[in-house]
Coordinates of C-alpha atoms in Angstrom, one line a residue:
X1 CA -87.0 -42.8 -53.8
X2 CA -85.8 -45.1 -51.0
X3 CA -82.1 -45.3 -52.9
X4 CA -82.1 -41.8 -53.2
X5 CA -82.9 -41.0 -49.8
X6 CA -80.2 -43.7 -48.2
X7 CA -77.9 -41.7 -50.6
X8 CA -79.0 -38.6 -49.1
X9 CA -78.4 -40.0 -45.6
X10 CA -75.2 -41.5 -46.2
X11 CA -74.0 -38.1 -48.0
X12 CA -75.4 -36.1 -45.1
X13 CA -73.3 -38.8 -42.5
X14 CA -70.3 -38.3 -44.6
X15 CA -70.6 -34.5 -44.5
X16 CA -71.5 -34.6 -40.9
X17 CA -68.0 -36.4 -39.6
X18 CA -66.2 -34.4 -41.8
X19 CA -67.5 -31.6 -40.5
X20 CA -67.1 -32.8 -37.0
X21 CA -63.4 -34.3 -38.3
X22 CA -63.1 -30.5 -39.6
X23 CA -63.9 -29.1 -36.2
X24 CA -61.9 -31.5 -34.1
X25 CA -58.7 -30.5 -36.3
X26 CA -59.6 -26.6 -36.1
X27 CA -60.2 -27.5 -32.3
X28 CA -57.1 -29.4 -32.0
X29 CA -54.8 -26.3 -34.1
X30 CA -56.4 -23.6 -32.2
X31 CA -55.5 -25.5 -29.1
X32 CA -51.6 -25.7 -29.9
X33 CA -51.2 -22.6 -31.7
X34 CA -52.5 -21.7 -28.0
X35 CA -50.2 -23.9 -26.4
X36 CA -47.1 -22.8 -28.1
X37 CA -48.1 -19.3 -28.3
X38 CA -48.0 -19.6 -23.6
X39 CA -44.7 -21.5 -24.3
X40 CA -43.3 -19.1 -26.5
X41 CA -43.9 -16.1 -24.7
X42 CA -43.3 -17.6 -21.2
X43 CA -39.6 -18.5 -23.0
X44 CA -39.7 -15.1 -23.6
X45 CA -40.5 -13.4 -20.3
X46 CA -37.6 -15.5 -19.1
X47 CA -35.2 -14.4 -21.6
X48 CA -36.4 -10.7 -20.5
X49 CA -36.1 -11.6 -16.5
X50 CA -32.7 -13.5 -17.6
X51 CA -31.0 -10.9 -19.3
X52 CA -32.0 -8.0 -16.8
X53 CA -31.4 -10.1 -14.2
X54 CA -27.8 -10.2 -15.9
X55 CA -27.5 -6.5 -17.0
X56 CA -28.9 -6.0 -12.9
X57 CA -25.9 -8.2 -11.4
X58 CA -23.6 -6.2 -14.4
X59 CA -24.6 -2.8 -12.8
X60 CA -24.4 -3.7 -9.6
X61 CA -20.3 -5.3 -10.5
X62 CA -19.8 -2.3 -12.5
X63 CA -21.1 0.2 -9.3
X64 CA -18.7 -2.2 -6.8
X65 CA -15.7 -1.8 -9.2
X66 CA -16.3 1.9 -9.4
X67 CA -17.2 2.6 -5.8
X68 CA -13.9 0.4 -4.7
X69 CA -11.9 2.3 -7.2
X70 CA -13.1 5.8 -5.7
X71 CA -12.4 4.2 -2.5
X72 CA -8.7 3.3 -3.4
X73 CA -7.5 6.4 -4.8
X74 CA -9.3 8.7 -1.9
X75 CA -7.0 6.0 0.2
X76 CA -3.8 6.7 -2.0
X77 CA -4.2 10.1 -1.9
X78 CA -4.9 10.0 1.8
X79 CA -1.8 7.9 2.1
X80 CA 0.4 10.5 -0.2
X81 CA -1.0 13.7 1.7
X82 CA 0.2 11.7 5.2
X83 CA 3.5 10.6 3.6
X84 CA 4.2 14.1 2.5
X85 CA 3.2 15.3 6.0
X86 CA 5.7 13.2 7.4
X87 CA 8.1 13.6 4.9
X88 CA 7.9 17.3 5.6
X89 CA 7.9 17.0 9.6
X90 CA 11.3 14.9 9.0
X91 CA 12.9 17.7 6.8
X92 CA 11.9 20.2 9.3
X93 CA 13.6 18.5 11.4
X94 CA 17.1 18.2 9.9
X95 CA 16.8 21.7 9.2
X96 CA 16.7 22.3 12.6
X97 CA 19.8 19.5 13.1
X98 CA 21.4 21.9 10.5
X99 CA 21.1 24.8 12.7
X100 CA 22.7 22.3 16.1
X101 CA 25.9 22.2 13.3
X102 CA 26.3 25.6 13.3
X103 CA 26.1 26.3 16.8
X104 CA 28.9 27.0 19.5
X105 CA 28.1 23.5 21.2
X106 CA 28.4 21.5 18.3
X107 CA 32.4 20.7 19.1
X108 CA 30.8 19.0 22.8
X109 CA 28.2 16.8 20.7
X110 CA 31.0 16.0 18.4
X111 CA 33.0 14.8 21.4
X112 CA 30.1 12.7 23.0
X113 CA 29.0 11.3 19.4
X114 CA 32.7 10.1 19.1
X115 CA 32.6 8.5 22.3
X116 CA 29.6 6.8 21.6
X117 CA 30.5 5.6 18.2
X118 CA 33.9 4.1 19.9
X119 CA 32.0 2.5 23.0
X120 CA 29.9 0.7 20.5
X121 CA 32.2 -0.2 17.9
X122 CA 34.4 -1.8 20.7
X123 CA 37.5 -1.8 18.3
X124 CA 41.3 -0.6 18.7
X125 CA 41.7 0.7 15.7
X126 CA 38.8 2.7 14.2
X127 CA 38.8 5.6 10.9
X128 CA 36.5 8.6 11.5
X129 CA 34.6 10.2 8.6
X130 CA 32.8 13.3 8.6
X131 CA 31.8 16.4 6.6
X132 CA 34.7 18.6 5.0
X133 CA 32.9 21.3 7.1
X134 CA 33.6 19.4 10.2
X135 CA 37.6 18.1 9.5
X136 CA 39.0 21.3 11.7
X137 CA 37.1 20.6 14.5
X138 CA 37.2 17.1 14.7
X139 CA 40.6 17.0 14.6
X140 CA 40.6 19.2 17.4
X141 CA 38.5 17.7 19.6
X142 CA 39.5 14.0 18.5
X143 CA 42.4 13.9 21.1
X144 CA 40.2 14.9 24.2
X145 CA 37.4 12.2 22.5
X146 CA 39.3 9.3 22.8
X147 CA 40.7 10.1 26.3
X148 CA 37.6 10.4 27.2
X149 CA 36.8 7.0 25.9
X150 CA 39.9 5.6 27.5
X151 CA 38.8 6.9 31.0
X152 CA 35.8 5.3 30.6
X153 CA 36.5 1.8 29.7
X154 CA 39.2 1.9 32.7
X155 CA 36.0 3.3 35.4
X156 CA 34.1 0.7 34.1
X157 CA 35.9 -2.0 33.6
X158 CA 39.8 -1.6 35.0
X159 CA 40.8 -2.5 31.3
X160 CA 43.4 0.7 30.0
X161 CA 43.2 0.5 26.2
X162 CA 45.5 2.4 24.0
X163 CA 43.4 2.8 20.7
X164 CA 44.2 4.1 17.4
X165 CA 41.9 6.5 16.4
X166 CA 42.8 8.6 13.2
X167 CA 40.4 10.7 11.0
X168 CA 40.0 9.8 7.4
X169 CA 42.1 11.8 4.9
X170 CA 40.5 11.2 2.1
X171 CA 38.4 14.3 1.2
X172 CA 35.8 12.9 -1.4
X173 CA 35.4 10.3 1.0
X174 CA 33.9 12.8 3.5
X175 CA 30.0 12.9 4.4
X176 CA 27.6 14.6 2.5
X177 CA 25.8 17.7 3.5
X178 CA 22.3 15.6 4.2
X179 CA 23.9 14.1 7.4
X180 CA 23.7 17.1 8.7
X181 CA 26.7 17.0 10.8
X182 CA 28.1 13.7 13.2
X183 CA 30.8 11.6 12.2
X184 CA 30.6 8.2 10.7
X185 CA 33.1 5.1 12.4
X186 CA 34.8 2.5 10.8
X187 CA 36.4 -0.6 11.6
X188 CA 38.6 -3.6 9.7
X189 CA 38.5 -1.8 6.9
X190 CA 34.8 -0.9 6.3
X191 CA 33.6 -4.1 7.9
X192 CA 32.6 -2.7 10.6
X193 CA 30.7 0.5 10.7
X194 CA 29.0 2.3 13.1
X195 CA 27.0 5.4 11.7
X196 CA 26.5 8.3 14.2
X197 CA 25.5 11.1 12.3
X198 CA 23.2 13.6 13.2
X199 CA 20.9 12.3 10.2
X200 CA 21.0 8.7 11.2
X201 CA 20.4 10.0 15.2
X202 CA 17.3 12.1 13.8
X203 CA 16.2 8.5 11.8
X204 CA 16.3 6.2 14.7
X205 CA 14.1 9.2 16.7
X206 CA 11.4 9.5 14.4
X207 CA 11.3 5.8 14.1
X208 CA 10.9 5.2 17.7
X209 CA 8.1 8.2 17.9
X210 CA 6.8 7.6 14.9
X211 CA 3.3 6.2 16.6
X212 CA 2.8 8.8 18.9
X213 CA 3.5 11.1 16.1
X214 CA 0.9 9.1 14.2
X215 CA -1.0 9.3 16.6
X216 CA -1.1 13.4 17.1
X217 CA -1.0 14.2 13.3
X218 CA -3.6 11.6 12.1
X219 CA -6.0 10.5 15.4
X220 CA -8.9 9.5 13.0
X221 CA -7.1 6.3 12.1
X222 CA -6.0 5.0 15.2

């Protein structure tokens, strides 16, 4: 009886640790299942938070693009409706130097415009263009034009000058329509021009008023 009940002992020992060994491992599995389970899904809420973080930051670029988009073609249409704007206010206003063409002191301007295109040129020997419209009465008032410079030069400066002034003869050489009237001077052979028609006078205007003008038509963006 003794043998059998060391036997019995040593079988209940061996089934003891093995249970214990048994519950250690189950202890052990449980507890990095558990471990790798929180690892697992904390990897996972950070892949979550990660990509919509990014899809955040790709709405937010994608609102920015569209917002700055929006914001530059309200500014090229703002630009295009104050181009035309101007655009039209400069149209109105060779219309109206049109009008100056056609009236009864237009052979007077053409004098003085002559006078100031010979005063700056400051050559001897000078070709005058202007519209086929405007041959008759240039030629007319040509003479009286460049006395009238002559005078001048001697009041000013005792110097008597004895230019040649002569007006182009070549008709499809004369100015077109949109110059609105004026003549155009030449020198050494096209080298020297100086351009005093009534479009280029209406230019040099509106360039000099163009801020004030800017200024009345569009005060918001000052």
């Amino acid at each position: 009886m003794a043998a059998a009940d060391q036997i019995r002992q040593m079988v209940n020992f061996i089934l003891q640790e093995a249970h214990e060994k048994a519950n250690e491992i189950r202890v052990k599995t449980e507890h990095d299942f558990n471990l790798e389970k929180q690892t697992l899904v904390h990897e996972a809420k950070l892949a979550i938070q990660e990509d919509f973080a990014k899809k955040e930051k790709d709405r937010e670029i994608q609102e920015r693009i569209a917002r700055s988009t929006e914001i530059g073609e309200t500014r090229v249409k703002k630009m295009k409706i104050r181009d035309d704007l101007l655009n039209k206010l400069i149209s109105d206003a060779g219309a109206r130097c049109a009008v100056v063409a056609r009236g009864q002191n237009y052979p007077q301007l053409l004098q003085k415009l002559i006078v100031q295109g010979l005063i700056k040129i400051e050559e001897n020997e000078v070709v005058i263009f202007c519209r086929s419209e405007d041959v008759a009465v240039v030629e007319k008032i040509l003479p009286a034009a460049v006395k009238e410079y002559v005078d001048i030069l001697k009041r000013e400066s005792g110097v008597t000058l004895s230019p040649v002034v002569t007006l182009n003869t070549d008709r499809s050489k004369d100015l077109q329509e949109n110059t609105y009237g004026g003549v155009l001077l030449t020198a050494l052979n096209g080298k020297i021009v100086c351009d005093n028609t009534m479009a280029s006078r209406l230019n040099l205007v509106y360039e000099e008023l163009l801020p004030s003008i800017r200024a009345i038509l569009f005060p918001d963006e000052q």
